[in-house]
């Protein structure tokens, strides 16, 4: 098993690691996230579903403010009810005020900090499964706000291929916001974070080619947000079902599992068997509780 860590894989490459530039760190009620800024353009902020940066804060107006991005970043309030604050002072409606890196603007109870991104070392983070699942849940919350798709892949591999070779092959396929985790002997899971639909399809193809290039791939399945589920639990159950659909699920020796509901049951039992949780199996006599145990 590969150690759970962050693996540096050389210098920054285009498309890997956060590109140098500017981003927003957003911290507010039920929302904590980063938002990358374009090199040039504007970002509308508010509670409206049409806002590029949508806030859940009740102190924000539907069309609250706009960030104008160029050589400098300026913020413009659109006559919001509760106002926009920079450096502790409320800015005048429709006036553009410069926001410097490290400074924050305040909208209701939400703080939005302008940050300068450094050029990072390219890396792939290898997660334990429980943290991977939490990462998927976090991506669900972010995707609901930004209305972008993402997907989870579950891949069955030849156990003879080393974990290090698999990770090395993935370094050109994944972005810094993606995640990969060993799920079980012979199985890996990959989170392809939010992208435009066309870029997501390219990423799926790149991951598939990376596994094939290592000679490791035997089968793969995909679950997409929001079409296949809107929570980590639903997405992971769907991808597990699809990986084993059409063949016997991995189950105790001599047991063949084909029912989708039983596949999910065995999947949950496998996940809890490696933990310290206690399980109580209920059922009528003869249904196979001893087999599952």
XYZ file of C-alpha atoms in Angstrom:
293
model
C 0.000 0.000 0.000
C 1.357 3.423 -0.895
C 1.877 5.723 2.117
C -0.758 8.390 2.620
C 1.030 11.613 1.816
C 1.628 14.316 -0.717
C 4.003 13.303 -3.497
C 6.049 16.119 -5.131
C 6.361 15.377 -8.813
C 8.622 18.068 -10.214
C 8.138 21.720 -11.074
C 5.045 23.597 -12.159
C 3.574 22.595 -15.505
C 0.746 24.209 -17.393
C -2.543 22.710 -16.251
C -1.052 21.188 -13.087
C -0.946 22.959 -9.754
C -2.762 26.235 -9.254
C -1.532 28.616 -11.966
C 0.095 31.835 -10.783
C -2.464 34.607 -10.519
C -5.103 35.835 -8.099
C -7.895 34.150 -6.208
C -10.523 34.900 -3.592
C -10.719 33.198 -0.228
C -14.403 33.249 0.756
C -15.447 32.603 4.360
C -19.063 33.040 5.411
C -22.163 31.273 6.742
C -22.178 27.697 5.360
C -19.502 28.592 2.817
C -15.713 28.288 2.845
C -13.985 28.103 -0.518
C -11.484 29.594 -2.930
C -12.520 31.186 -6.213
C -9.915 31.703 -8.989
C -10.026 35.105 -10.671
C -9.562 35.595 -14.406
C -6.530 37.553 -15.594
C -8.915 40.148 -17.018
C -12.672 40.427 -16.588
C -15.313 40.795 -13.926
C -16.960 38.640 -11.262
C -20.467 39.428 -10.028
C -21.152 38.676 -6.352
C -24.562 38.196 -4.733
C -27.337 35.837 -3.715
C -28.782 35.533 -7.212
C -28.368 32.195 -8.989
C -26.963 34.209 -11.902
C -24.083 35.538 -9.776
C -20.690 34.079 -10.636
C -19.762 34.061 -6.955
C -23.007 33.147 -5.224
C -23.281 33.819 -1.477
C -25.683 32.201 0.988
C -25.361 35.173 3.343
C -28.733 36.802 4.170
C -26.857 40.109 4.435
C -26.030 39.989 0.724
C -28.299 41.443 -1.958
C -29.194 39.438 -5.035
C -26.897 41.603 -7.182
C -24.613 42.965 -4.493
C -21.241 43.910 -5.986
C -18.839 43.287 -8.862
C -15.087 42.754 -8.874
C -13.331 44.257 -11.907
C -10.065 42.441 -12.638
C -7.168 43.895 -14.615
C -3.785 45.234 -13.564
C -5.595 46.069 -10.325
C -8.677 44.558 -8.713
C -11.464 46.986 -7.882
C -14.798 46.393 -6.161
C -18.030 48.169 -7.083
C -21.147 48.098 -4.899
C -24.458 48.131 -6.800
C -26.419 50.055 -4.199
C -26.882 47.012 -1.981
C -29.136 47.243 1.078
C -26.452 46.379 3.646
C -23.458 47.790 1.812
C -19.953 46.577 0.983
C -17.043 47.306 3.321
C -13.352 47.647 2.449
C -10.711 48.415 5.077
C -13.504 48.771 7.620
C -15.373 51.499 5.720
C -18.517 51.261 3.631
C -17.825 52.140 0.006
C -20.048 54.487 -1.969
C -22.569 52.869 -4.324
C -21.256 52.465 -7.894
C -17.798 53.798 -6.962
C -14.843 51.492 -7.749
C -12.431 50.973 -4.841
C -9.042 49.269 -5.266
C -8.602 45.998 -3.385
C -4.970 45.037 -2.759
C -3.683 41.459 -2.254
C -4.213 40.474 1.367
C -7.119 42.869 1.850
C -10.701 41.767 2.420
C -14.088 43.062 1.471
C -16.994 42.416 3.823
C -20.508 41.563 2.638
C -22.870 40.804 5.497
C -21.152 38.143 7.598
C -18.976 36.995 4.674
C -15.314 37.988 4.322
C -13.757 37.796 0.849
C -9.954 38.043 0.823
C -7.945 38.782 -2.324
C -4.917 36.467 -2.512
C -1.920 36.251 -4.813
C -1.190 32.643 -5.790
C 2.477 31.592 -5.906
C 3.918 29.194 -8.458
C 3.691 25.821 -6.669
C 5.414 22.476 -6.954
C 3.279 20.086 -8.940
C 2.002 17.272 -6.734
C -0.630 14.621 -6.386
C -2.225 14.194 -2.977
C -2.885 10.564 -2.068
C -5.751 10.421 0.416
C -7.022 7.735 2.782
C -10.550 6.699 1.834
C -12.401 8.476 4.645
C -10.687 11.781 3.828
C -11.318 11.164 0.135
C -15.025 10.715 0.893
C -15.020 13.979 2.871
C -13.295 15.679 -0.072
C -16.041 14.446 -2.408
C -18.711 15.769 -0.020
C -16.968 19.158 0.034
C -16.897 19.181 -3.769
C -20.654 18.492 -3.801
C -21.290 21.618 -1.713
C -19.024 23.753 -3.907
C -20.537 22.405 -7.136
C -24.050 23.242 -5.930
C -22.930 26.853 -5.564
C -20.909 27.164 -8.771
C -23.145 24.903 -10.892
C -20.271 22.980 -12.468
C -20.037 19.208 -12.996
C -17.450 16.848 -11.555
C -17.119 13.086 -11.342
C -15.804 10.202 -9.260
C -14.037 7.234 -10.880
C -13.512 3.790 -9.344
C -10.865 1.725 -11.136
C -10.004 -1.957 -10.696
C -6.317 -2.612 -11.354
C -3.825 -5.436 -11.543
C -2.352 -5.721 -8.049
C 1.049 -6.591 -9.518
C 1.526 -2.976 -10.675
C 3.190 -0.844 -8.016
C 1.328 2.077 -6.457
C 4.274 4.361 -7.190
C 4.060 3.587 -10.915
C 0.331 4.298 -10.926
C 0.773 7.674 -9.228
C 3.657 8.585 -11.516
C 1.438 7.850 -14.518
C -1.329 10.087 -13.167
C 0.815 13.199 -12.691
C 0.032 14.508 -16.177
C -3.662 13.615 -15.995
C -4.720 15.308 -12.741
C -5.046 18.909 -11.621
C -4.039 20.139 -8.174
C -7.727 20.212 -7.171
C -8.206 16.512 -8.014
C -7.688 13.671 -5.546
C -6.752 10.012 -5.685
C -7.035 7.295 -3.040
C -6.406 3.562 -2.718
C -9.812 2.091 -1.896
C -9.111 -1.613 -1.469
C -6.559 -4.135 -2.752
C -6.776 -3.809 -6.525
C -9.058 -0.755 -6.504
C -8.374 2.985 -6.744
C -10.721 5.963 -6.678
C -10.215 9.323 -8.375
C -12.025 12.628 -7.883
C -11.988 14.835 -10.975
C -12.952 18.206 -9.521
C -15.225 20.816 -11.071
C -14.603 21.628 -14.752
C -16.564 22.679 -17.784
C -18.195 19.622 -19.368
C -15.744 19.388 -22.277
C -12.732 19.619 -19.935
C -14.232 16.956 -17.680
C -14.498 14.548 -20.616
C -10.855 15.235 -21.501
C -9.828 14.544 -17.905
C -11.709 11.221 -17.832
C -9.942 10.169 -21.014
C -6.559 11.254 -19.621
C -7.016 9.243 -16.407
C -8.132 6.191 -18.372
C -5.086 6.456 -20.648
C -2.804 6.887 -17.619
C -3.998 3.603 -16.093
C -3.841 1.816 -19.439
C -0.323 3.161 -19.972
C 0.835 1.495 -16.773
C -0.743 -1.777 -17.871
C -2.897 -1.752 -14.771
C -6.472 -1.104 -15.781
C -8.947 -3.976 -15.850
C -12.217 -2.101 -15.426
C -13.488 1.377 -14.540
C -16.733 3.104 -13.615
C -17.821 6.750 -13.402
C -20.427 8.598 -11.347
C -21.181 12.218 -12.280
C -22.445 15.133 -10.250
C -25.309 16.058 -10.368
C -26.757 13.458 -12.759
C -25.860 10.399 -10.641
C -26.073 11.961 -7.194
C -25.653 15.118 -5.128
C -23.825 13.661 -2.118
C -20.625 11.717 -1.570
C -22.526 8.674 -0.313
C -24.799 8.476 -3.373
C -21.962 9.038 -5.864
C -19.711 6.427 -4.261
C -22.515 3.852 -4.111
C -23.363 4.455 -7.775
C -19.756 4.124 -8.922
C -19.300 0.943 -6.881
C -22.483 -0.557 -8.332
C -21.363 0.268 -11.875
C -17.886 -1.149 -11.391
C -19.270 -4.544 -10.387
C -22.413 -4.559 -12.529
C -22.585 -7.563 -14.823
C -20.217 -9.622 -12.701
C -20.167 -11.064 -9.231
C -19.294 -8.474 -6.614
C -16.341 -9.090 -4.351
C -17.899 -11.071 -1.542
C -17.137 -13.965 0.807
C -15.826 -17.070 -0.947
C -18.629 -19.094 -2.486
C -21.105 -16.188 -2.448
C -22.296 -14.635 -5.713
C -23.824 -11.165 -5.426
C -25.644 -9.674 -8.409
C -28.513 -7.651 -6.909
C -27.636 -3.897 -6.904
C -29.024 -3.510 -3.370
C -26.911 -6.425 -2.104
C -23.840 -5.050 -3.851
C -24.321 -1.827 -1.896
C -24.795 -3.851 1.327
C -21.573 -5.804 0.807
C -19.821 -2.578 -0.119
C -20.878 -0.949 3.152
C -19.794 -4.033 5.104
C -16.362 -3.967 3.479
C -15.924 -0.303 4.344
C -16.899 -0.777 7.985
C -14.926 -4.020 8.405
C -11.644 -2.090 8.250
C -12.781 0.399 10.909
C -13.330 0.246 14.669
C -17.102 0.546 14.301
C -19.403 -2.073 15.808
C -22.109 -3.561 13.590
C -25.414 -5.159 14.560
C -26.731 -7.484 11.848
C -30.508 -7.932 11.916
C -32.600 -10.311 9.860
C -34.775 -13.400 9.923
C -33.338 -16.875 10.450
C -31.676 -18.255 7.337
C -31.075 -15.006 5.445
C -27.284 -15.309 5.709
C -26.224 -13.101 8.595
C -23.442 -15.571 9.433
C -22.147 -15.432 5.846
C -21.954 -11.644 5.914
C -20.299 -11.682 9.341
